[in-house]
Short mmCIF file of C-alpha atoms in Angstrom, two decimals:
data_model
loop_
_atom_site.label_atom_id
_atom_site.label_comp_id
_atom_site.label_asym_id
_atom_site.label_seq_id
_atom_site.Cartn_x
_atom_site.Cartn_y
_atom_site.Cartn_z
CA ALA A 1 0.00 -0.05 -0.07
CA ASP A 2 2.80 2.37 0.80
CA ALA A 3 4.57 1.61 -2.46
CA GLU A 4 1.37 2.35 -4.55
CA LYS A 5 0.83 5.51 -2.54
CA ALA A 6 4.49 6.65 -3.35
CA PHE A 7 4.28 5.77 -7.03
CA ARG A 8 0.86 7.82 -7.29
CA ARG A 9 2.50 10.72 -5.69
CA ALA A 10 5.60 10.60 -8.09
CA ILE A 11 3.23 10.64 -10.88
CA GLU A 12 1.55 13.55 -9.52
CA LEU A 13 4.83 15.26 -9.31
CA ASP A 14 6.08 14.07 -12.81
CA ALA A 15 3.44 12.59 -15.07
CA THR A 16 6.02 12.00 -17.70
CA SER A 17 7.95 9.38 -15.78
CA ALA A 18 7.35 6.22 -17.66
CA GLU A 19 9.13 4.24 -14.69
CA ALA A 20 6.69 5.61 -12.12
CA HIS A 21 3.79 4.56 -14.23
CA LEU A 22 5.45 1.13 -14.90
CA ALA A 23 6.20 0.67 -11.22
CA LEU A 24 2.45 1.41 -10.37
CA ALA A 25 1.05 -0.76 -13.14
CA ASP A 26 3.21 -3.75 -11.77
CA ILE A 27 1.71 -3.21 -8.33
CA LEU A 28 -1.89 -3.12 -9.66
CA GLU A 29 -1.19 -6.04 -11.93
CA GLU A 30 -0.17 -8.05 -8.72
CA LYS A 31 -3.18 -6.92 -6.80
CA GLY A 32 -5.41 -8.22 -9.67
CA LEU A 33 -6.48 -4.68 -10.76
CA TYR A 34 -5.82 -5.54 -14.37
CA GLU A 35 -7.84 -3.02 -16.39
CA GLU A 36 -6.19 -0.15 -14.31
CA ALA A 37 -2.86 -1.96 -14.71
CA VAL A 38 -3.22 -2.04 -18.50
CA ALA A 39 -3.98 1.58 -18.54
CA ARG A 40 -0.89 2.51 -16.50
CA TYR A 41 1.22 0.12 -18.76
CA ARG A 42 -0.20 1.84 -21.96
CA THR A 43 0.86 5.26 -20.54
CA ALA A 44 4.35 4.06 -19.67
CA LEU A 45 4.45 2.88 -23.38
CA ALA A 46 3.19 6.11 -24.63
CA LEU A 47 5.91 7.83 -22.80
CA GLN A 48 8.69 5.20 -23.88
CA PRO A 49 7.28 3.09 -26.91
CA ASN A 50 10.06 0.47 -26.88
CA HIS A 51 10.15 -0.21 -23.15
CA ALA A 52 10.33 -3.97 -23.15
CA GLU A 53 9.49 -4.54 -19.42
CA ALA A 54 6.20 -2.28 -20.01
CA HIS A 55 5.27 -4.60 -23.05
CA TYR A 56 5.86 -7.60 -20.99
CA GLY A 57 3.64 -6.35 -18.04
CA LEU A 58 1.10 -5.19 -20.45
CA ALA A 59 0.94 -8.70 -22.01
CA ILE A 60 0.53 -10.30 -18.62
CA ALA A 61 -2.32 -8.09 -17.60
CA LEU A 62 -4.11 -8.24 -20.99
CA GLU A 63 -4.30 -12.00 -20.48
CA ASN A 64 -6.91 -11.18 -17.97
CA VAL A 65 -8.62 -8.51 -19.83
CA ASP A 66 -8.42 -9.20 -23.70
CA ARG A 67 -6.60 -12.22 -24.87
CA LYS A 68 -6.53 -11.18 -28.48
CA GLN A 69 -4.74 -7.90 -27.44
CA ALA A 70 -2.28 -10.16 -25.15
CA VAL A 71 -1.18 -11.94 -28.31
CA SER A 72 -0.12 -8.57 -29.94
CA ALA A 73 1.46 -7.48 -26.78
CA TRP A 74 3.35 -10.80 -26.44
CA GLU A 75 4.53 -10.54 -30.03
CA ARG A 76 5.78 -6.79 -29.53
CA TYR A 77 7.76 -7.76 -26.50
CA ILE A 78 9.29 -10.82 -28.04
CA THR A 79 10.42 -8.61 -31.20
CA LEU A 80 11.78 -6.15 -28.72
CA ALA A 81 13.64 -8.45 -26.36
CA ALA A 82 14.81 -11.03 -29.01
CA ASP A 83 18.35 -9.46 -29.09
CA THR A 84 18.77 -8.42 -25.32
CA PRO A 85 20.63 -11.16 -23.46
CA ALA A 86 19.27 -9.68 -20.24
CA HIS A 87 15.68 -10.74 -21.23
CA LYS A 88 16.56 -14.34 -22.20
CA GLU A 89 14.67 -15.85 -19.41
CA TRP A 90 11.62 -13.62 -19.73
CA LEU A 91 11.89 -14.32 -23.52
CA GLU A 92 11.14 -17.91 -22.94
CA ILE A 93 8.36 -17.37 -20.60
CA ALA A 94 6.78 -14.85 -23.21
CA LYS A 95 7.00 -17.42 -25.91
CA LYS A 96 5.31 -20.14 -23.80
CA HIS A 97 2.40 -17.65 -22.91
CA LEU A 98 2.10 -16.76 -26.64
CA ARG A 99 1.98 -20.45 -27.63
CA LYS A 100 -0.75 -21.09 -24.86
CA LEU A 101 -2.87 -18.29 -26.13
CA ARG A 102 -2.65 -19.19 -29.67
CA GLU A 103 -3.58 -22.72 -28.98
CA GLN A 104 -6.67 -21.37 -26.98
CA GLU A 105 -7.62 -19.42 -30.10
CA LYS A 106 -7.82 -22.63 -32.16
#
């Protein structure tokens, strides 16, 4: 609760902080507030369109809101993270999520 308040306050002070929106989105997603998390991830991405972690979080949250949009978010994350060694583990998880969603579409 304190972290959420702190990030909301940070956003009040600087609405252009993609990192503050991302951190708040992560907290909201963990609390199961998926629609609000999606909105915050999208705000972070409007500020930094190629922010891989924001695409990852968006995809996770969208799985609970709109699976079709989640597929697109996973595809975007995979494209952004493909050549980034630091994302290797997350990339494998993303590919599993994407395969699962595509199987469910059939």
